[in-house]
mmCIF file of N, CA and C in Angstrom:
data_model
loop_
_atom_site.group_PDB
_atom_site.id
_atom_site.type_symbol
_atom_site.label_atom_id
_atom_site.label_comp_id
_atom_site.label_asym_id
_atom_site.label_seq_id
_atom_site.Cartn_x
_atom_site.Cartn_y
_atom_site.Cartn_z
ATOM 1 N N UNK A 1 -77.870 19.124 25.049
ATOM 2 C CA UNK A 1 -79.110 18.420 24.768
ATOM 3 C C UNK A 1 -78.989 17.573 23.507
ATOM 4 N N UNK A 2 -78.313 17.747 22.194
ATOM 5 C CA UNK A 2 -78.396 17.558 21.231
ATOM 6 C C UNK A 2 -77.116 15.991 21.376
ATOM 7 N N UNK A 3 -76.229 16.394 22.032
ATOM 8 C CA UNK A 3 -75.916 15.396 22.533
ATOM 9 C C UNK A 3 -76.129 13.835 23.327
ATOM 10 N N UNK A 4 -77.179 14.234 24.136
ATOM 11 C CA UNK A 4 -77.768 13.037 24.746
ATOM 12 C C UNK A 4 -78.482 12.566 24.272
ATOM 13 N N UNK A 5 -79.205 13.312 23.148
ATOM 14 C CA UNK A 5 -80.402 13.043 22.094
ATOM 15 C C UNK A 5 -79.800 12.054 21.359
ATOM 16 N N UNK A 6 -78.173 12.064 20.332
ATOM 17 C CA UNK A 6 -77.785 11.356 19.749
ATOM 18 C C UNK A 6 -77.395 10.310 20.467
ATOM 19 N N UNK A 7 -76.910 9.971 21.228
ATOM 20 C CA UNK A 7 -76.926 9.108 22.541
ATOM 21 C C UNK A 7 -77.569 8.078 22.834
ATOM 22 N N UNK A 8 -78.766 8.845 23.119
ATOM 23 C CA UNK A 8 -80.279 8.072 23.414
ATOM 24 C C UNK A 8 -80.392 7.167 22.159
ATOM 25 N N UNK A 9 -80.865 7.963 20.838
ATOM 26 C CA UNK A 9 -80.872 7.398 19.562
ATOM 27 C C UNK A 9 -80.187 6.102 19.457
ATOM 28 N N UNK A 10 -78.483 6.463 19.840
ATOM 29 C CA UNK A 10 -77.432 5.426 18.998
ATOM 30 C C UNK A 10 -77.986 3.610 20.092
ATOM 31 N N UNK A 11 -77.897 4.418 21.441
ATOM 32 C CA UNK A 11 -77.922 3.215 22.132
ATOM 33 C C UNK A 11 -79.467 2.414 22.211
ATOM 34 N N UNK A 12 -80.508 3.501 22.281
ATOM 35 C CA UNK A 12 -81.653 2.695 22.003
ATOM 36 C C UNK A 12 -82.028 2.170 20.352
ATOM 37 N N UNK A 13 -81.346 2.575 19.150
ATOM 38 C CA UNK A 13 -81.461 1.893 18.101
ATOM 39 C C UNK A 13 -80.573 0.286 18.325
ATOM 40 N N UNK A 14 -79.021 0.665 19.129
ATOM 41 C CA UNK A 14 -79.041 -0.801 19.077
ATOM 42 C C UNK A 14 -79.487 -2.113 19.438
ATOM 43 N N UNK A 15 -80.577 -1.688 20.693
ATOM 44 C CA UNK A 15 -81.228 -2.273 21.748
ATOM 45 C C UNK A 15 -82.353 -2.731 20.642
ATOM 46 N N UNK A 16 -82.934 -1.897 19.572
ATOM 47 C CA UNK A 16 -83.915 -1.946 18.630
ATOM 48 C C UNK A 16 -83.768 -3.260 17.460
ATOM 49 N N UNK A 17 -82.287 -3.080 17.371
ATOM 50 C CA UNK A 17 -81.993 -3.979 16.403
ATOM 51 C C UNK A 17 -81.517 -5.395 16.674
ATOM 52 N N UNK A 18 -80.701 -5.333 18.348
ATOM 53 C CA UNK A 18 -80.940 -6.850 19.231
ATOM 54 C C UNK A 18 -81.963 -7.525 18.621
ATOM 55 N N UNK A 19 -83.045 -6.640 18.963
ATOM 56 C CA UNK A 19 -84.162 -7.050 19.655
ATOM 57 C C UNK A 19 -84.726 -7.411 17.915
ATOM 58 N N UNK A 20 -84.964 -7.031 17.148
ATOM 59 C CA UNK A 20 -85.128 -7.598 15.744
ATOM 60 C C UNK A 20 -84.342 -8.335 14.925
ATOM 61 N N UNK A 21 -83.622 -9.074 15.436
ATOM 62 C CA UNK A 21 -82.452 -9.931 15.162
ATOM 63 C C UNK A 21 -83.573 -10.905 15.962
ATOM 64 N N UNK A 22 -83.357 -11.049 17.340
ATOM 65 C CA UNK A 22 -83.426 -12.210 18.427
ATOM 66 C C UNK A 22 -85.225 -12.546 18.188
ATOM 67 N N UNK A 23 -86.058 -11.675 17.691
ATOM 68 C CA UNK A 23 -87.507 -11.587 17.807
ATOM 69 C C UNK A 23 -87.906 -11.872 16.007
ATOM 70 N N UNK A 24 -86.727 -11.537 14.834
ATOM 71 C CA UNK A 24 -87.247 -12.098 13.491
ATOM 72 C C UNK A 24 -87.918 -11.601 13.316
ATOM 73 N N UNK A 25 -87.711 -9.971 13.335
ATOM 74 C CA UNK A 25 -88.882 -8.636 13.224
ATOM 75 C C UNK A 25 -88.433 -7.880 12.446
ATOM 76 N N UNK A 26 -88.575 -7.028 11.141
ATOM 77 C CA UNK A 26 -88.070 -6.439 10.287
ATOM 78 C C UNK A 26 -87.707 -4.933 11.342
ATOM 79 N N UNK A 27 -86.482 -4.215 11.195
ATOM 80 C CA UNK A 27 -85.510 -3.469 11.838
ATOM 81 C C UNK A 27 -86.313 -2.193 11.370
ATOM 82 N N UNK A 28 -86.339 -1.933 10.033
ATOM 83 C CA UNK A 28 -86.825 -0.599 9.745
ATOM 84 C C UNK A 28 -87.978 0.256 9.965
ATOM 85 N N UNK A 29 -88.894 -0.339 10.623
ATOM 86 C CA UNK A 29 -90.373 -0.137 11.230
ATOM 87 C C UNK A 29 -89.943 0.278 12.683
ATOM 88 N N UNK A 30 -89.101 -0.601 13.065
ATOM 89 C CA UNK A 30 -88.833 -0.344 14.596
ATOM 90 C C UNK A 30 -88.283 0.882 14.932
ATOM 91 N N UNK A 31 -86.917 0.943 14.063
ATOM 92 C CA UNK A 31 -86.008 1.923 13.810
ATOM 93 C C UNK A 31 -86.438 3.453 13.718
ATOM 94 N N UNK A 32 -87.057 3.184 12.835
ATOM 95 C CA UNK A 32 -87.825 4.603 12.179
ATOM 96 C C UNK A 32 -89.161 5.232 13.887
ATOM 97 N N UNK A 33 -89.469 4.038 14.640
ATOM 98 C CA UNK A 33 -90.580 4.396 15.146
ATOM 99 C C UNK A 33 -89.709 4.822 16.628
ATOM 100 N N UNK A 34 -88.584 4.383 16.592
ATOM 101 C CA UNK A 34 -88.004 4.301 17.506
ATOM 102 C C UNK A 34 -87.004 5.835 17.750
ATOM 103 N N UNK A 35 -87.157 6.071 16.620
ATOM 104 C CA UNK A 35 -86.460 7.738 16.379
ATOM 105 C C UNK A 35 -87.118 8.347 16.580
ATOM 106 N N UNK A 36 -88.589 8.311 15.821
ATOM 107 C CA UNK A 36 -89.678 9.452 16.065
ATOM 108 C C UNK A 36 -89.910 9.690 17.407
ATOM 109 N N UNK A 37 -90.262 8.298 18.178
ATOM 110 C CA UNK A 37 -90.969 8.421 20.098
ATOM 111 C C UNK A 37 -89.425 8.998 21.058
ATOM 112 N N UNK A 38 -88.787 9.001 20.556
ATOM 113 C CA UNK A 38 -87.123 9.440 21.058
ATOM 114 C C UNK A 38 -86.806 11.020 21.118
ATOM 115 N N UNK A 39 -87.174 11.334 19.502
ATOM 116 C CA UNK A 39 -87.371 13.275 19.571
ATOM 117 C C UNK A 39 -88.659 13.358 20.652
ATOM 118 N N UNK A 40 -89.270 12.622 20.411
ATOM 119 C CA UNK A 40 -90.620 13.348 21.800
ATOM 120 C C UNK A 40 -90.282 12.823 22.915
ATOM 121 N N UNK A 41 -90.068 11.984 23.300
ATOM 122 C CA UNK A 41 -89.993 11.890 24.769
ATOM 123 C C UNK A 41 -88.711 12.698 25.070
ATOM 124 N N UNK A 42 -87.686 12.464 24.560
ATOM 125 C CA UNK A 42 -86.469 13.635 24.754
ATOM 126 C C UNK A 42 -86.670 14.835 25.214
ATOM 127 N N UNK A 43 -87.766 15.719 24.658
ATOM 128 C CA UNK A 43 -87.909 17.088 24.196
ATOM 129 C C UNK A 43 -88.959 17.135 25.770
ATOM 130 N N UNK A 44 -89.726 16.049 26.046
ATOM 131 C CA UNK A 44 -90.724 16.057 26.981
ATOM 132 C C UNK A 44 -89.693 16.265 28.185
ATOM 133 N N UNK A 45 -88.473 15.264 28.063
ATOM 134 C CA UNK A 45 -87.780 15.120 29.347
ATOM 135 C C UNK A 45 -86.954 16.709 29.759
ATOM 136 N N UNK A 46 -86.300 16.959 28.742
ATOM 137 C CA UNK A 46 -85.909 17.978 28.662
ATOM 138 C C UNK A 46 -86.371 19.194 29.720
ATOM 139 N N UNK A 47 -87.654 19.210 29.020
ATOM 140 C CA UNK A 47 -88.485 20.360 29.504
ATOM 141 C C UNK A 47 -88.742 20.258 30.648
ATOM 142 N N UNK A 48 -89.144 19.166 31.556
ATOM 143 C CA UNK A 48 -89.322 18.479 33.027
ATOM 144 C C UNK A 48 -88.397 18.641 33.587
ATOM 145 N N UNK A 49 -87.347 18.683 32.763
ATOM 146 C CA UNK A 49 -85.774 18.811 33.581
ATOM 147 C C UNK A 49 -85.898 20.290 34.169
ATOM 148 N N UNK A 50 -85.683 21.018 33.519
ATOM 149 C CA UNK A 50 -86.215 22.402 33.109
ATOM 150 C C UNK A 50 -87.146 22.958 34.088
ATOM 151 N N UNK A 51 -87.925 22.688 34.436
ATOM 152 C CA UNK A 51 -89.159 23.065 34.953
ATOM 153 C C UNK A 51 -88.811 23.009 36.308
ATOM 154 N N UNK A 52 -88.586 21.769 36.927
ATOM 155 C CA UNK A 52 -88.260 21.196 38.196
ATOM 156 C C UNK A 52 -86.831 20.801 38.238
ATOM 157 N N UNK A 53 -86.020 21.495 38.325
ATOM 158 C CA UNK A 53 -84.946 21.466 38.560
ATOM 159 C C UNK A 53 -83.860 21.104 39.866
ATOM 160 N N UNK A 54 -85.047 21.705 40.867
ATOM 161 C CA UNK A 54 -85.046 21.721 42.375
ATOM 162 C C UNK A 54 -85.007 20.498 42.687
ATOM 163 N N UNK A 55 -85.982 19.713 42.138
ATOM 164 C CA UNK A 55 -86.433 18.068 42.293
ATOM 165 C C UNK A 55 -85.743 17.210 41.334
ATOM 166 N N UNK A 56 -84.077 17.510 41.133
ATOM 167 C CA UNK A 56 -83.750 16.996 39.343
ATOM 168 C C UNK A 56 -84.171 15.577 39.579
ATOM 169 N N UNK A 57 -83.536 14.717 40.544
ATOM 170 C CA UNK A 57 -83.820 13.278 40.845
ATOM 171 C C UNK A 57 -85.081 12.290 40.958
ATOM 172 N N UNK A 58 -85.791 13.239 41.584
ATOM 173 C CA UNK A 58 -87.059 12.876 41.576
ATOM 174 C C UNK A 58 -88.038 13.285 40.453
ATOM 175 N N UNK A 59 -87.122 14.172 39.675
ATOM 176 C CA UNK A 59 -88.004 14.617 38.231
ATOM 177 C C UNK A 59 -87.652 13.394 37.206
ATOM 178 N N UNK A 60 -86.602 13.426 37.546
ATOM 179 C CA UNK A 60 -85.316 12.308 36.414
ATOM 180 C C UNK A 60 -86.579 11.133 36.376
ATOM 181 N N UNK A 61 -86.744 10.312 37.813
ATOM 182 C CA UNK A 61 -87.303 8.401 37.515
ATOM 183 C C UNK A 61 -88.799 8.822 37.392
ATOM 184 N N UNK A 62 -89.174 9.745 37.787
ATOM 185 C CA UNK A 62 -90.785 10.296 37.327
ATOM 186 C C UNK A 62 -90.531 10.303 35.955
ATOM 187 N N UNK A 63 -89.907 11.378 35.347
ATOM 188 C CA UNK A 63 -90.027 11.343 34.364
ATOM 189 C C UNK A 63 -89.745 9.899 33.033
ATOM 190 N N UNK A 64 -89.022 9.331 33.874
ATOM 191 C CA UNK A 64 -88.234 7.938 33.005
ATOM 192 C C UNK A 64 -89.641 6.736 33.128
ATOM 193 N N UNK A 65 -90.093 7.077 34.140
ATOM 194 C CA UNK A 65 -91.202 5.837 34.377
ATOM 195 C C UNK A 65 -92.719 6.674 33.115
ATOM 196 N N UNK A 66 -93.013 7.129 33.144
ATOM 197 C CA UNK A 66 -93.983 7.876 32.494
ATOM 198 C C UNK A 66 -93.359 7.756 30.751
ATOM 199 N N UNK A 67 -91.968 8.498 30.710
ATOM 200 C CA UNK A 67 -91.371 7.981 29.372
ATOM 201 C C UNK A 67 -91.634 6.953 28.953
ATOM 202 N N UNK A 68 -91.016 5.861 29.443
ATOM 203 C CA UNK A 68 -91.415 4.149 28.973
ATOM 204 C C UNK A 68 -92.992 3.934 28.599
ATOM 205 N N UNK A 69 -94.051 4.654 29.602
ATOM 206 C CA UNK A 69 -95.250 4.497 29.171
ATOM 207 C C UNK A 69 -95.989 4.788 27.913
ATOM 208 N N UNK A 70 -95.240 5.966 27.998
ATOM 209 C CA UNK A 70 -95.407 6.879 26.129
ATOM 210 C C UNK A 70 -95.051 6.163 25.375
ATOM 211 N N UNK A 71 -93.655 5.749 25.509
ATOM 212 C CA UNK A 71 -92.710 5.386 24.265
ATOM 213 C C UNK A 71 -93.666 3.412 24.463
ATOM 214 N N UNK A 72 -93.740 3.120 25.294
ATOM 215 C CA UNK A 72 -94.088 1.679 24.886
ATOM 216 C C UNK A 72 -95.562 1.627 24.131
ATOM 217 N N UNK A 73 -96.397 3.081 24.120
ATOM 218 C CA UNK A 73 -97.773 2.859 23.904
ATOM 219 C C UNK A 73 -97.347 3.274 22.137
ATOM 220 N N UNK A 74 -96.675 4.435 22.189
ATOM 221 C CA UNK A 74 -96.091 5.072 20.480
ATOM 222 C C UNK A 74 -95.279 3.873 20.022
ATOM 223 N N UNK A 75 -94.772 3.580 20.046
ATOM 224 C CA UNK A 75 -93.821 2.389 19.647
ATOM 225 C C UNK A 75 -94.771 1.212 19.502
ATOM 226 N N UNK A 76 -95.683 0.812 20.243
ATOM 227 C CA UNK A 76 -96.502 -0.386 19.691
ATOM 228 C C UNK A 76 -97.795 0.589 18.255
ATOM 229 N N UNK A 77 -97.912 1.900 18.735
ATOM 230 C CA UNK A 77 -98.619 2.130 17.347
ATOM 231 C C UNK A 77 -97.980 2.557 16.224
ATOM 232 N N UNK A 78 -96.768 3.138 15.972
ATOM 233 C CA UNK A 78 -95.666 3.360 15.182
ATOM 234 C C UNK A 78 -94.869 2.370 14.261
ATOM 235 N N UNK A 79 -95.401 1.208 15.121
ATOM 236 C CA UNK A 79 -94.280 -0.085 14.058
ATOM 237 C C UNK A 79 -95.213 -0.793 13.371
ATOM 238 N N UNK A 80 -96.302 -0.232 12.909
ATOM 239 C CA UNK A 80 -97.114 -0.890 11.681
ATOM 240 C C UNK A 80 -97.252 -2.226 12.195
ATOM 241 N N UNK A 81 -97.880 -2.661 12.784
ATOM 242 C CA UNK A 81 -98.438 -3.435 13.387
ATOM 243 C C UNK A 81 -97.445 -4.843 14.164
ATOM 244 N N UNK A 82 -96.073 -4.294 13.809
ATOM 245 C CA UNK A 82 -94.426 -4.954 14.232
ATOM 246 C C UNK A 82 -94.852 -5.467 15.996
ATOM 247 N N UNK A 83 -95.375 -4.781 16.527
ATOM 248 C CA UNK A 83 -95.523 -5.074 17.862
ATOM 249 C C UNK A 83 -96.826 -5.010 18.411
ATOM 250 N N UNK A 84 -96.792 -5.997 19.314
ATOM 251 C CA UNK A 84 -98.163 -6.006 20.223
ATOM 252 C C UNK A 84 -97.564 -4.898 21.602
ATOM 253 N N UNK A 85 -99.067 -4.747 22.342
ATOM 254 C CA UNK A 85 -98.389 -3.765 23.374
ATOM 255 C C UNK A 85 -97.579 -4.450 24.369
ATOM 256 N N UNK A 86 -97.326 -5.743 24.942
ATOM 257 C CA UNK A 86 -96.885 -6.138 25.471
ATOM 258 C C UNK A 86 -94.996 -6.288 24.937
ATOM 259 N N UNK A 87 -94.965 -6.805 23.617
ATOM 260 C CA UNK A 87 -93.551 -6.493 23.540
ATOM 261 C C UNK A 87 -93.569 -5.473 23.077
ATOM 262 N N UNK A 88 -93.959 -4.133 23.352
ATOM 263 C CA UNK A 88 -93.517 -2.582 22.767
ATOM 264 C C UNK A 88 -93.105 -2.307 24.284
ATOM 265 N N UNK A 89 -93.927 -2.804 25.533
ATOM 266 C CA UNK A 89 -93.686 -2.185 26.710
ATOM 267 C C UNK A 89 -92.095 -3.218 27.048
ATOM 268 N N UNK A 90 -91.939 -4.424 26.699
ATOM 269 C CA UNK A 90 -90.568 -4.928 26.769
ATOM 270 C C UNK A 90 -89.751 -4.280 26.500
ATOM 271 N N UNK A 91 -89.430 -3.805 24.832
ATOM 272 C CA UNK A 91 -88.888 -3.632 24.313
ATOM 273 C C UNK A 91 -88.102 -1.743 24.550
ATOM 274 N N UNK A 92 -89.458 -1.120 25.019
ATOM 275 C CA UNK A 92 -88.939 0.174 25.427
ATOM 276 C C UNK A 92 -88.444 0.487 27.233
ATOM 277 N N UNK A 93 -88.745 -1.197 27.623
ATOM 278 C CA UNK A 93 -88.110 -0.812 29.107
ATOM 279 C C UNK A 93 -86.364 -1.125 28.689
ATOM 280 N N UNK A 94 -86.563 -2.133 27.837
ATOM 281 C CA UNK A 94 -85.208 -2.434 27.760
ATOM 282 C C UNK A 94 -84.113 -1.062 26.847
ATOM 283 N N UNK A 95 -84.897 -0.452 25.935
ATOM 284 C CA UNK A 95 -83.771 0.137 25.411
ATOM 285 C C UNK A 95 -83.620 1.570 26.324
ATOM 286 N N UNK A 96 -84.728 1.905 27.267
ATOM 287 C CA UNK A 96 -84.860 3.076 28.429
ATOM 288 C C UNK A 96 -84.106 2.641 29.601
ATOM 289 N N UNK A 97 -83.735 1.109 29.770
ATOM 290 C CA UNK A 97 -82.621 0.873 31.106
ATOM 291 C C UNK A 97 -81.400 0.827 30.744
ATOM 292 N N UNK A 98 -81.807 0.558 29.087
ATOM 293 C CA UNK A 98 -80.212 0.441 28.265
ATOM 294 C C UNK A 98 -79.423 2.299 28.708
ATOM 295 N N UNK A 99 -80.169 3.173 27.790
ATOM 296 C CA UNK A 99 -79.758 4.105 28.183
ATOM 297 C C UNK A 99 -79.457 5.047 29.043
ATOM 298 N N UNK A 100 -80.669 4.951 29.668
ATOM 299 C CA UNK A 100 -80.265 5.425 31.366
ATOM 300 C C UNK A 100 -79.092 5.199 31.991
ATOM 301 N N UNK A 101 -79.492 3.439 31.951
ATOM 302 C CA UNK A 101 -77.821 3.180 32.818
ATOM 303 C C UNK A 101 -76.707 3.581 32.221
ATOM 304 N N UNK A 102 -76.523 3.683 31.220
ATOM 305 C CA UNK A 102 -75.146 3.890 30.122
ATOM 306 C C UNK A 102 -75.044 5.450 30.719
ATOM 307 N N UNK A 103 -76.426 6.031 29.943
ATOM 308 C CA UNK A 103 -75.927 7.381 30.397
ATOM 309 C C UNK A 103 -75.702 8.022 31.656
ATOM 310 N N UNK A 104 -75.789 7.441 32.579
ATOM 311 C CA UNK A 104 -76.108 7.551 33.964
ATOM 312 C C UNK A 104 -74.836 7.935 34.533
ATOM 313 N N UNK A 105 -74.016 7.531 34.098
ATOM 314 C CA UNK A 105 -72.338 7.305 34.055
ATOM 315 C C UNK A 105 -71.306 8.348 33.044
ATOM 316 N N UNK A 106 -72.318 8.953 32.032
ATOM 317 C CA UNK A 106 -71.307 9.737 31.033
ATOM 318 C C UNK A 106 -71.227 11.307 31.480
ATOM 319 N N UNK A 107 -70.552 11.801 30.980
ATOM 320 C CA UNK A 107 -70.262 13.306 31.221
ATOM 321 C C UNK A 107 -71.349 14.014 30.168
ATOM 322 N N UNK A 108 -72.572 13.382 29.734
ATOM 323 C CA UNK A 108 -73.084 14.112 29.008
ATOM 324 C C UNK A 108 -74.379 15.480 29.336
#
């Protein structure tokens, strides 16, 4: 777990910092908000995993579609006013397809 957690982190911070490079958005608001909604949705997924195990696949994009919803609604209130909800919901589909797909593929 602690593994995919750092994972999640490394690849959705870089997706964070693209994206405040290309958008001329200060990094450390994002960064910071982007760690916090990451331990929670992580810990949320986790547990879903957990729970429904039977259903891992169908727990997995349930759970990933509902994630993005959290993380795009925390992430637009977390970055001090850095984002509107519309690019928080961009911004967390992109660093949630970033990782998925990456991780989708690892032995983790």
């Amino acid at each position: 777990m602690t593994q995919s957690l750092l994972f999640t982190i490394l690849i959705e911070g870089t997706v964070v910092l693209g994206y405040s490079i290309l958008a001329k958005r200060p990094a450390g608001p994002l960064l910071w908000a982007s760690l916090v909604v990451n331990i929670f949705t992580q810990t949320l997924l986790w547990i879903s995993l957990q729970l429904f195990f039977r259903h891992y696949l169908v727990t997995l994009f349930v759970a990933e579609i509902l994630i993005w919803l959290i993380e795009s609604f925390l992430l637009q209130r977390l970055s001090n006013g850095k984002l509107n909800l519309r690019d928080a919901c961009t911004l967390s589909f992109c660093m949630n397809a970033s990782s998925f797909g990456i991780g989708w593929f690892l032995p983790i």
